[in-house]
Coordinates of C-alpha atoms and ligand atoms in Angstrom, one line a residue:
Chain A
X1 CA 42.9 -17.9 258.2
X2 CA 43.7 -16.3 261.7
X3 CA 46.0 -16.7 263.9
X4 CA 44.6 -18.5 266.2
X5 CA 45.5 -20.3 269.9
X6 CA 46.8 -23.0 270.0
X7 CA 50.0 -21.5 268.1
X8 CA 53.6 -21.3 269.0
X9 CA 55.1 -18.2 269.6
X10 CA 56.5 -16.9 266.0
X11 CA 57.3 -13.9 264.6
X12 CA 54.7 -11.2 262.9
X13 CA 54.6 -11.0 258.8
X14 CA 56.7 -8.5 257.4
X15 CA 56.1 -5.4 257.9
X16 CA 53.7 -6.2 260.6
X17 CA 53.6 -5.7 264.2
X18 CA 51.3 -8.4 265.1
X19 CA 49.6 -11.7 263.7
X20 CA 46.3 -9.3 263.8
X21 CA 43.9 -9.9 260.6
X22 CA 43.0 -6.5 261.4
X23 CA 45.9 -5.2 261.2
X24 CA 46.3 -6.8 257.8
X25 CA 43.3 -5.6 256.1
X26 CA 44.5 -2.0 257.3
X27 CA 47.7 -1.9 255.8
X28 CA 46.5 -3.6 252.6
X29 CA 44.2 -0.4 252.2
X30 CA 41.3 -2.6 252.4
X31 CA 38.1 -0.6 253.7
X32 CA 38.1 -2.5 257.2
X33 CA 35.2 -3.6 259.6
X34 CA 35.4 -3.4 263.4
X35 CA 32.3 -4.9 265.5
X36 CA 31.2 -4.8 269.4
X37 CA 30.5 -7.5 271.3
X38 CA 28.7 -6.4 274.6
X39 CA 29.5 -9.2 277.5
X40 CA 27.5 -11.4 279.3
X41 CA 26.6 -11.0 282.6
X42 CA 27.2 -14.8 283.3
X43 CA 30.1 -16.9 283.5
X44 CA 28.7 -19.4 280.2
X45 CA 31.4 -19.2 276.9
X46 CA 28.3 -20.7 275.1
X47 CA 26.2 -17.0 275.9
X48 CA 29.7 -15.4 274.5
X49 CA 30.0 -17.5 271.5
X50 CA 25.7 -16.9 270.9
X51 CA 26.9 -12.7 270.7
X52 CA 30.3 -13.2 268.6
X53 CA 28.4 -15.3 265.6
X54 CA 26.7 -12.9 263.7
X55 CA 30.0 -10.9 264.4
X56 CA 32.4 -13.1 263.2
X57 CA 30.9 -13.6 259.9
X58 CA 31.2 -9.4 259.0
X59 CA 33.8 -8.3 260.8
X60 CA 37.8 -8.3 261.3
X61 CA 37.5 -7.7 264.6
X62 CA 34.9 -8.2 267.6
X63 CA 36.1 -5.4 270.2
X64 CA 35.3 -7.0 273.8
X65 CA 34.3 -4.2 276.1
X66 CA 35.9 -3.9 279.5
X67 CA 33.1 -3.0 281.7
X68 CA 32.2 0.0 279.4
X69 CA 29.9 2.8 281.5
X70 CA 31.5 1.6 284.7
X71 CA 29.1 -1.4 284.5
X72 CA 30.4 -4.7 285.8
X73 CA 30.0 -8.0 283.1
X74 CA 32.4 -10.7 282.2
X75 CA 36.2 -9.4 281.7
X76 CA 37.2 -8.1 278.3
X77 CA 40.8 -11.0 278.6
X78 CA 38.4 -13.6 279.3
X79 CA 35.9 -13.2 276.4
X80 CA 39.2 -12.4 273.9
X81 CA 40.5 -15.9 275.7
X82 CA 37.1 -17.6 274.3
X83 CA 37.0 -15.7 271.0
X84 CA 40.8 -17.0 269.7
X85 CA 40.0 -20.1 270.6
X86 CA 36.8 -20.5 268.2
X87 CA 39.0 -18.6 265.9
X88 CA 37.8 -15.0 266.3
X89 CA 40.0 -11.7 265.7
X90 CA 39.3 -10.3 269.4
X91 CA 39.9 -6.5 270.1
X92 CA 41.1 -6.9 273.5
X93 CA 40.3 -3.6 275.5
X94 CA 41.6 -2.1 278.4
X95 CA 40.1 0.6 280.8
X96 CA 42.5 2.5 282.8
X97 CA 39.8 3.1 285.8
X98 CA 40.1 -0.2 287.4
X99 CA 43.3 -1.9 287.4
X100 CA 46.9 -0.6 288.2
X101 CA 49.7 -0.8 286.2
X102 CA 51.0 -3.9 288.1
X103 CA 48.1 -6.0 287.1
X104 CA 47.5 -4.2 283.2
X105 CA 51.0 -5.5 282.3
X106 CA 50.8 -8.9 283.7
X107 CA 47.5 -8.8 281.8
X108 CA 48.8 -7.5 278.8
X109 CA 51.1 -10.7 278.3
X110 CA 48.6 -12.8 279.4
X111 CA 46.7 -12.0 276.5
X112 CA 48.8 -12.3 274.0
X113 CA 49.7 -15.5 275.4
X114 CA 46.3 -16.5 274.6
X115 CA 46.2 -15.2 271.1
X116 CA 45.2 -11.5 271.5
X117 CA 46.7 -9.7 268.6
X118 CA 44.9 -6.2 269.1
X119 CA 44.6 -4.0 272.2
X120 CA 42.4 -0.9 272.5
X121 CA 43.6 1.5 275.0
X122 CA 40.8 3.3 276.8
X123 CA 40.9 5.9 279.8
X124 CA 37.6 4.5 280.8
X125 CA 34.0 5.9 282.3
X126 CA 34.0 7.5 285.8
X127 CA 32.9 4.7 287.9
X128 CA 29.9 7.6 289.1
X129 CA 27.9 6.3 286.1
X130 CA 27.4 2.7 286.5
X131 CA 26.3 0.5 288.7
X132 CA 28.9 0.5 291.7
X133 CA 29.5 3.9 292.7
X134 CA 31.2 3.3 295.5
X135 CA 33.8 1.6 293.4
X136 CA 37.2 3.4 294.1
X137 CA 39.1 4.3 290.9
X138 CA 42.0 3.6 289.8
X139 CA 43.3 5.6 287.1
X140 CA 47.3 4.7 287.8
X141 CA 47.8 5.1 283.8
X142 CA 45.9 7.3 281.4
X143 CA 45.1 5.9 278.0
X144 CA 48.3 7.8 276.8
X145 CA 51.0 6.4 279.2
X146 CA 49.3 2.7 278.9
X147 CA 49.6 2.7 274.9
X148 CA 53.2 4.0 275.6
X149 CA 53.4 1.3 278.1
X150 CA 52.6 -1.4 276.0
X151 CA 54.9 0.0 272.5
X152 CA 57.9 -0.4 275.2
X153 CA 56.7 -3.6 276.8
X154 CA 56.7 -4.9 272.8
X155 CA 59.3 -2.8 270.9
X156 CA 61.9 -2.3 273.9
X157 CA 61.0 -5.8 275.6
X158 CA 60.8 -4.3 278.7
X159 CA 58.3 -3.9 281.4
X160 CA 58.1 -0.1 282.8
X161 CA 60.5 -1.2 285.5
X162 CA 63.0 -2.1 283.3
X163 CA 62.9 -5.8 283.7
X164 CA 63.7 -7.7 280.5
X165 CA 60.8 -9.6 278.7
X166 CA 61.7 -12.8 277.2
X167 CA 59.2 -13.0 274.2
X168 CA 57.3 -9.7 274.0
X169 CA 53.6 -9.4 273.2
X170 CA 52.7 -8.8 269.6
X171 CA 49.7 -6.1 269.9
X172 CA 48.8 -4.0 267.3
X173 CA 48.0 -0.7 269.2
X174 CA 44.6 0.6 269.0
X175 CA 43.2 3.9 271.2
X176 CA 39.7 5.6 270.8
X177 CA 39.0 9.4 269.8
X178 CA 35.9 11.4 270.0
X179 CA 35.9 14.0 267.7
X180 CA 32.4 15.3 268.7
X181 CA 33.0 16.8 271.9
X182 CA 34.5 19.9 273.5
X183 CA 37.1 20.6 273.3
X184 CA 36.8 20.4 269.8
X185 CA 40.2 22.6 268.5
X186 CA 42.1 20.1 270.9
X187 CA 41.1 16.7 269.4
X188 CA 43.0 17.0 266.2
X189 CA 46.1 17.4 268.6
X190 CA 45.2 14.8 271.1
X191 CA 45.1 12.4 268.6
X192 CA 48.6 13.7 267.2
X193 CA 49.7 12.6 271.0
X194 CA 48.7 9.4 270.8
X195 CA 49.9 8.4 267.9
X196 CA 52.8 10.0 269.3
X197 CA 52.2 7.7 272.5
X198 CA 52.5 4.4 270.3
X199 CA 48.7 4.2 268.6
X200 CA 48.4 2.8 265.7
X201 CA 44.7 2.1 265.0
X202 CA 42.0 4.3 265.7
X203 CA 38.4 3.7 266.9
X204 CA 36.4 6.7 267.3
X205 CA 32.8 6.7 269.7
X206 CA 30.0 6.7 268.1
X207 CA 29.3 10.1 265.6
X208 CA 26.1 11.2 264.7
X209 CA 27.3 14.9 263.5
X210 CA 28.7 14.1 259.9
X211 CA 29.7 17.7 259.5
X212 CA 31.5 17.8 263.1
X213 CA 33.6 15.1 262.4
X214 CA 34.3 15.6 258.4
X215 CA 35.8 19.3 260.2
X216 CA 37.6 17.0 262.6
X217 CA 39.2 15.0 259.5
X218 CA 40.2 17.8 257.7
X219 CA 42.5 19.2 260.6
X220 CA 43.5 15.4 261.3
X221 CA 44.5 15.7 257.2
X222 CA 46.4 19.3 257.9
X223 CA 48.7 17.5 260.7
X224 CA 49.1 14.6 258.0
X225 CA 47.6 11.8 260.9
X226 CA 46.0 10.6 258.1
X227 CA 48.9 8.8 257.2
X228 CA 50.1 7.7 260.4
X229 CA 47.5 6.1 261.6
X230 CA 44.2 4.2 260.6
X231 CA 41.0 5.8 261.7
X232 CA 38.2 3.7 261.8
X233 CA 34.8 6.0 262.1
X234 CA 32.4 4.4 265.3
X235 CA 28.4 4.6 264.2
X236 CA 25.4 2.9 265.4
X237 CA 21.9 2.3 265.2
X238 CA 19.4 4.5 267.6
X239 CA 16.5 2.6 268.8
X240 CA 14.2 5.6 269.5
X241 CA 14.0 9.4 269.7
X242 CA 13.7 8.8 273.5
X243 CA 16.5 6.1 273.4
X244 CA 18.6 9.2 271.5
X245 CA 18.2 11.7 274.0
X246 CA 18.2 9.6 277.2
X247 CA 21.7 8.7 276.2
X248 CA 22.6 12.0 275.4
X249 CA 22.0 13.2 278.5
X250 CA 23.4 10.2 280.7
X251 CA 26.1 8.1 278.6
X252 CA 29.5 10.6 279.1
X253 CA 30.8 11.7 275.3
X254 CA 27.7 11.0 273.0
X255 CA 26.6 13.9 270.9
X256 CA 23.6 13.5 268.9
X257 CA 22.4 16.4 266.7
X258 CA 18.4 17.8 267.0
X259 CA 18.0 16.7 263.2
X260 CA 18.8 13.5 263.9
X261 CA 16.6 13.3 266.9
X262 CA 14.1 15.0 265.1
X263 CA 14.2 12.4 262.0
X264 CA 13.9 9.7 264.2
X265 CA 11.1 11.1 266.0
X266 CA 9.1 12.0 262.7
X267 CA 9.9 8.3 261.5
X268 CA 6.4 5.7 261.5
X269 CA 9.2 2.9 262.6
X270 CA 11.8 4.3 264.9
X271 CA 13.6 0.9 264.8
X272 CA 14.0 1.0 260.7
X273 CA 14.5 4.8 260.6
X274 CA 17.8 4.3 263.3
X275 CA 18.9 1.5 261.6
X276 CA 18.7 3.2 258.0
X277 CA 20.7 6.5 259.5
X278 CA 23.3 3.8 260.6
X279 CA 23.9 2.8 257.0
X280 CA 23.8 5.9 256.0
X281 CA 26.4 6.9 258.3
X282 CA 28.7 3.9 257.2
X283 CA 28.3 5.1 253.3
X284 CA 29.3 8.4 254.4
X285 CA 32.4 7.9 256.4
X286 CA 33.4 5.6 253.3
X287 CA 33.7 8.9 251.6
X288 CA 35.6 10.8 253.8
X289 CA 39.2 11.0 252.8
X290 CA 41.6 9.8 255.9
X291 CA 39.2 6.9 257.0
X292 CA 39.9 3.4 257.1
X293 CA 37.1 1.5 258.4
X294 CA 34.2 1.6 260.5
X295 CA 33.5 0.4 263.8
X296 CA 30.1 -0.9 264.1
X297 CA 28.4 -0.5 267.7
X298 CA 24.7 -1.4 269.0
X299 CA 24.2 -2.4 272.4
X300 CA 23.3 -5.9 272.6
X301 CA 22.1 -6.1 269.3
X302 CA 24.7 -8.3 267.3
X303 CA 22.1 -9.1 264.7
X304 CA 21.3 -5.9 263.7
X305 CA 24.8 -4.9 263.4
X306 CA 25.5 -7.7 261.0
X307 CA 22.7 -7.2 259.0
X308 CA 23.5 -3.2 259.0
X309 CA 27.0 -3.8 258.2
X310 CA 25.8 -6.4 255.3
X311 CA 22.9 -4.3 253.9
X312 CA 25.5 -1.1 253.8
X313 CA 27.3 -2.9 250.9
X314 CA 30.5 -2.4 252.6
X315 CA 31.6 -6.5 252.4
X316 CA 30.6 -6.4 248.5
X317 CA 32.1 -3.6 247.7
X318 CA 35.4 -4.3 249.0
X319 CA 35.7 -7.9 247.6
X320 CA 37.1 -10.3 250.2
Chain B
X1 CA 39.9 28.2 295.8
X2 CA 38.9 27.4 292.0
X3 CA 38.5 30.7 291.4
X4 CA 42.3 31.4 292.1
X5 CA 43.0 28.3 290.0
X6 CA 40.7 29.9 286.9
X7 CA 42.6 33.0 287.4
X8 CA 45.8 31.2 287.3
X9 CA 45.5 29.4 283.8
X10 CA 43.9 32.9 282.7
X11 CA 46.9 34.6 283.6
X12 CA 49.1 31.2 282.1
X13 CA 51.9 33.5 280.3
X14 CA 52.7 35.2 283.2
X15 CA 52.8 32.2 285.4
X16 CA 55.2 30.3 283.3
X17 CA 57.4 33.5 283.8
X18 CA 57.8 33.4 287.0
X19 CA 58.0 30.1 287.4
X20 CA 61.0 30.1 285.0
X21 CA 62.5 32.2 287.5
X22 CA 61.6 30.2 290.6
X23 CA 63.0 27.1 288.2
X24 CA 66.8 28.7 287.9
X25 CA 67.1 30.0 290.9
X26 CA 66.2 26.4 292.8
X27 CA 68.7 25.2 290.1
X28 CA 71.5 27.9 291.1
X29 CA 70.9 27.1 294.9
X30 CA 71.3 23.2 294.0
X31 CA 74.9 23.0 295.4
X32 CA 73.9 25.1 299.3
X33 CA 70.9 22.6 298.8
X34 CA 73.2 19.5 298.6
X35 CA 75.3 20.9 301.6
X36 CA 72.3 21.6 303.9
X37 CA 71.5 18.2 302.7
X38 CA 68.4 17.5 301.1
X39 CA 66.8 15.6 303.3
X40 CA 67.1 18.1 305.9
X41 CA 64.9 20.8 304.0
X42 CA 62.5 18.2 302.4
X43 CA 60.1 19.1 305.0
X44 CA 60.1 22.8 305.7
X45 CA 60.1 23.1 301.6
X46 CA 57.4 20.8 301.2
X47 CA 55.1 22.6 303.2
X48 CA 55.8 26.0 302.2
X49 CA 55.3 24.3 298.3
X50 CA 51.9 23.2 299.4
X51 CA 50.6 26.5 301.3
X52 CA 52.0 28.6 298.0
X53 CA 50.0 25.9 295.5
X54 CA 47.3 24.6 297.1
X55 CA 45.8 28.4 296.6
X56 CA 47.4 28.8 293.4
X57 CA 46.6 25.8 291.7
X58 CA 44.9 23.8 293.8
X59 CA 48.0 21.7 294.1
X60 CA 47.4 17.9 295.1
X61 CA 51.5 17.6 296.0
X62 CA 51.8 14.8 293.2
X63 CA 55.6 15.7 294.0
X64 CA 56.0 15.4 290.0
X65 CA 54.8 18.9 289.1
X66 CA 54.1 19.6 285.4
X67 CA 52.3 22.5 285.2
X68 CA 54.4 24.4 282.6
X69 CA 53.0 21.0 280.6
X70 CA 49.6 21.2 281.1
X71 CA 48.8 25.2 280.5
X72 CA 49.3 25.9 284.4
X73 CA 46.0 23.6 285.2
X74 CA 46.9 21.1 287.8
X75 CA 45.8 17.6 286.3
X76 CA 45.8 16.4 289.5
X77 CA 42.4 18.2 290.1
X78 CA 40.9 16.1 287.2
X79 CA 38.8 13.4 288.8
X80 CA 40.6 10.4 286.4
X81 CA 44.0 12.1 287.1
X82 CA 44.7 12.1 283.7
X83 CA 48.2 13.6 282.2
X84 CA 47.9 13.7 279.0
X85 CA 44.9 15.6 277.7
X86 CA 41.1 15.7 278.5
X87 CA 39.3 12.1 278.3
X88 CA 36.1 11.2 276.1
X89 CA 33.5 12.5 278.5
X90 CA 34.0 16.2 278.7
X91 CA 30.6 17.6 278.7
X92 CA 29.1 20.5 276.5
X93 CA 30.3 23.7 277.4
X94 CA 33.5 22.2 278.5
X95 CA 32.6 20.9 281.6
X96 CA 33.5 18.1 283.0
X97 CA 32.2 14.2 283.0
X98 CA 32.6 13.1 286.8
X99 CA 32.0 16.8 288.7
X100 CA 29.6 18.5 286.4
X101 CA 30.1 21.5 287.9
X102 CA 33.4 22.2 287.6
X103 CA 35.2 23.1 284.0
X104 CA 37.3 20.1 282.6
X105 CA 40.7 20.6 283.4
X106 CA 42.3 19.7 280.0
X107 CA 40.0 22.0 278.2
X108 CA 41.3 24.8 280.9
X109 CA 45.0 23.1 280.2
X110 CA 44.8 23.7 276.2
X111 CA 43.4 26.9 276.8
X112 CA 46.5 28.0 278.7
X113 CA 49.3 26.5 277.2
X114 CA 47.7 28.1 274.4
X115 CA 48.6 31.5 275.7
X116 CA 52.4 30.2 277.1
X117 CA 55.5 30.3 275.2
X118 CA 56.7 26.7 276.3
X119 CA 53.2 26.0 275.5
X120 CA 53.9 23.3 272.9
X121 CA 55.0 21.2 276.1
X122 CA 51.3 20.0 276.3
X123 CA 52.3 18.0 273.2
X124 CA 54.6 15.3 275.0
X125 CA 53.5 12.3 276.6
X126 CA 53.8 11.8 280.2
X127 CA 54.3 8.8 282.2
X128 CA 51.9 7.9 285.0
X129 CA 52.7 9.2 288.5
X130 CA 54.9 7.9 290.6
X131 CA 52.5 7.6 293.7
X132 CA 55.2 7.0 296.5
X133 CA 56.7 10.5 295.7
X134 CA 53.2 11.6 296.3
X135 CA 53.4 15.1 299.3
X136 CA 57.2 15.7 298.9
X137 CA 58.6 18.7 296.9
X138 CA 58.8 19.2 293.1
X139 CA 60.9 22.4 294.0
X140 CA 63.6 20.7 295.4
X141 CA 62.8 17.8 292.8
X142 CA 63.3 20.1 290.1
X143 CA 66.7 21.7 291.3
X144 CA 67.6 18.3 291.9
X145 CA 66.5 16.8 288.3
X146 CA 68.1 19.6 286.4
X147 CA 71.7 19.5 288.4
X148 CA 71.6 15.8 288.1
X149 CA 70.6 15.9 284.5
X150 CA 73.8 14.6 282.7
X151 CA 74.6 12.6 285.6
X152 CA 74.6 9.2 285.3
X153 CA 71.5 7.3 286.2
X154 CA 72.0 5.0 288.9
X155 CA 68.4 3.0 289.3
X156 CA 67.5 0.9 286.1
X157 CA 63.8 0.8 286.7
X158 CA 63.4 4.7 286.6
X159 CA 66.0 5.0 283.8
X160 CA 63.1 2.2 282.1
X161 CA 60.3 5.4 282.4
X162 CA 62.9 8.0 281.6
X163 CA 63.5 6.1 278.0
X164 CA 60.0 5.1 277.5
X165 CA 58.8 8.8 277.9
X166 CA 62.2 11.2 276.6
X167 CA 60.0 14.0 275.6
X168 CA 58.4 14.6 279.0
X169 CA 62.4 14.3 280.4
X170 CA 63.4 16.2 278.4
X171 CA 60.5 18.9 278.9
X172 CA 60.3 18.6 282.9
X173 CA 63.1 15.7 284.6
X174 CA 60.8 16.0 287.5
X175 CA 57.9 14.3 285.6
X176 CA 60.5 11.3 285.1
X177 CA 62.8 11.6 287.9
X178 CA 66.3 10.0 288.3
X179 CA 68.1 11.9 290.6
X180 CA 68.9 10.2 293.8
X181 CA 66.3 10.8 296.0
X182 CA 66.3 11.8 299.5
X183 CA 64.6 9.3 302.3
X184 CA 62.2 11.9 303.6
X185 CA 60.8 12.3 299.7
X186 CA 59.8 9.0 299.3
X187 CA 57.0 7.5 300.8
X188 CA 57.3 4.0 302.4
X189 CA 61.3 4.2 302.4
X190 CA 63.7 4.7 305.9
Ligands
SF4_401 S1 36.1 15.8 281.8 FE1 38.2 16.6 282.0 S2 38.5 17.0 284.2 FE2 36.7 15.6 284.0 S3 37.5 13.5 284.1 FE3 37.5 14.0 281.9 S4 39.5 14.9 281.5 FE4 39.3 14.9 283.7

């Protein structure tokens, strides 16, 4: 069972750092299963709760994405507000390109208050690429100094200004990596940093290039990260060869290889054929010594990532 | 002026050098700085500072420099104003998410500290910048910081950031500063 609001304020199991299932099913060395809930644009819990079903039922936790690609949809606190209270594990994320450090800390308690157990720390898109432009950024914190933030605001119970915090948040510390793109000799160490910085889980973006990233893990092995952190591996399902190199060339960080283009534009059913890669990809990374879990992405396709994640054997396999 | 800045993480080691040297001697001149009063030469040093690093480095007068951190590449000049390393958009080739055109300046910063001796600095977290010390001087912060740096602190909210980020103290006090600090440095204060 989770932890779920409504719930008095108690301390974390033993050895834990938060009431988080995922964080659970990490340390127990279970293989664990991350999903991504893409936000409504309307203000309707019913149109959340439609996207976090098929979720729920595979994964430990539904990340809620805090206007991801600078694109404006309902808040990441207020869907991981709904999702405790139906009894979800939310992932509740937090971009540092659009609120100060003022309002992410008076945020960050809010949300445990309402049963947020995980927070994923994210620098955030440019606000060039989505849909406001004119938007100005923010940036106060990076990703690093917010998941440093948030270890004091919970180990240290203090705010960055020194102020005492009466009951401090329980949030086990997630940040994202992605090990795909230049520069690629520095992302071994920039995940060293934020570990260093407080990080405790890992979510990497989506990886297409299997022999990129296993080059990646071995370095991440070398500096024994490995061990100090869980790394769960991001994959998803293409829709198209077009699809594939449309995002390419307009989402920031997303590097698919020509083969895999190239399969899926050979392929009688694009849809199948991208789906099929994806489960592929999740037996793979299974493989790979140093990762934890998987973190299942498709935008606005919950379905398919539950029946990918199901049909990858992943759930059987690991014996709930 | 990016040109001067390429050159400048190019030539990283011998940057660091000399600002090693520039570092002692605004240490050594702490106590003439103290009688002069610090507020007094705030301003002329500030704008010297900016003429000397604005073609440099392309210096945005953050007030908390860190370049000996960061490979000599101002991380000011990244659009996201990150501190602590390149974000998750850096395009192929290295170049940047938000100004295509330009190189990303944490892949410039790992490639110089690279070359540096202190370059393992690039390693420590930073905190985020303090935006009200925004256009005064990091010389004067520095000679300030390192004098001051077994003094007792004497605000709790900066000694807060100070704790929560030792390394980057420890590395460069101006990045977390405690010293007292002169009226004329801070913005928004009489
Ligand atoms: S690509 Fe590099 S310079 Fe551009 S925003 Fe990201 S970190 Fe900053």
């Amino acid at each position: 069972m989770d932890h779920t609001l409504p719930q008095p304020y108690s301390a974390p199991p033993e050895g834990h750092v938060s009431h988080s299932r995922l964080e659970r099913v990490l340390r127990s060395g279970r293989f664990a299963i991350t999903a991504e809930l893409n936000p409504p644009d309307s203000a309707d819990p019913a149109d959340v709760y439609e996207a976090a079903r098929p979720l729920g039922e595979v994964a430990d936790a539904i990340n809620a994405t805090d206007a991801s690609g600078a694109n404006c949809h309902m808040s990441s606190i207020g869907i991981s507000a709904l999702l405790t209270r139906a009894g979800y594990s939310p992932v509740y994320q937090i971009s540092c390109r659009d609120r100060n450090r003022i309002a992410i800390q008076g945020d960050v308690l809010g949300a445990a208050a309402m049963g947020v157990s995980n927070v994923l720390c994210l620098t955030g898109d440019g606000v060039g690429v989505g849909d406001q432009p004119g938007a100005k950024p923010v940036f106060d914190f990076d990703s690093l100094s917010l998941l440093r933030t948030i270890k004091t605001m919970r180990d240290e119970r203090r705010f960055l200004s020194g102020r005492t915090i009466k009951n401090p948040p329980q949030l086990f510390l997630g940040a994202a990596e992605n090990p795909c793109i230049p520069p690629y000799d520095w992302r071994p160490e920039r995940l060293a940093k934020k570990v260093e910085a407080g990080a405790e889980y890992i979510q990497t973006n989506y990886i297409y290039d299997v022999p990129l990233f296993e080059k990646f893990m071995a370095r991440v092995r070398d500096l024994g990260l490995d061990k100090k952190v869980y790394i769960l591996a991001g994959v998803g399902p293409l829709a198209s060869a077009r699809a594939a190199r449309w995002m390419r060339s307009n989402v920031p960080g997303i590097h698919v290889p020509d083969a895999v283009i190239d399969r899926m534009e050979k392929a009688e059913k694009p849809g199948q054929e991208g789906k099929k890669i994806c489960i592929e990809l999740i037996q793979q990374m299974r493989e790979i010594s140093g990762v934890s879990g998987v973190h299942v992405m498709a935008y606005r396709k919950e379905h398919e990532v539950s029946e990918i994640i199901r049909e990858s054997g992943i759930l059987a396999s690991r014996k709930r | 002026m990016y040109r001067i800045r390429l050159f400048a993480i190019r030539h990283s080691r011998s940057f660091e050098w000399i600002y090693k040297r520039l570092e002692s001697a605004m240490i050594a001149l702490d106590p003439v700085l103290a009688k002069i009063g610090y507020d007094r030469v705030e301003r002329p040093v500030a704008f010297v500072e900016k003429c000397v690093k604005t073609v440099l480095f392309d210096c945005k007068m953050c007030g908390q420099c860190v370049l000996s951190s960061t490979g000599m590449s101002c991380p000011m000049n990244c659009p996201k104003q990150l501190r602590n390393g390149p974000c998750g958009g850096v395009r192929p080739g290295g170049f940047c998410e938000v100004k295509p055109e330009m190189k990303c300046v944490w892949a410039l910063a790992w490639d110089g500290a690279s070359r540096m001796k202190g370059g393992a600095q690039i390693h420590t977290v930073l905190p985020p910048v303090e935006r009200n010390l925004e256009g005064s001087s990091s010389w004067l912060r520095v000679s300030r910081e390192k004098a001051a740096h077994l003094r007792e602190a004497r605000e709790k909210r900066r000694t807060a950031i100070a704790d929560a980020f030792p390394g980057a103290r420890a590395n460069e006090p101006s990045a977390a500063p405690l010293a007292e600090e002169p009226a004329q440095a801070v913005k928004g204060s009489k």
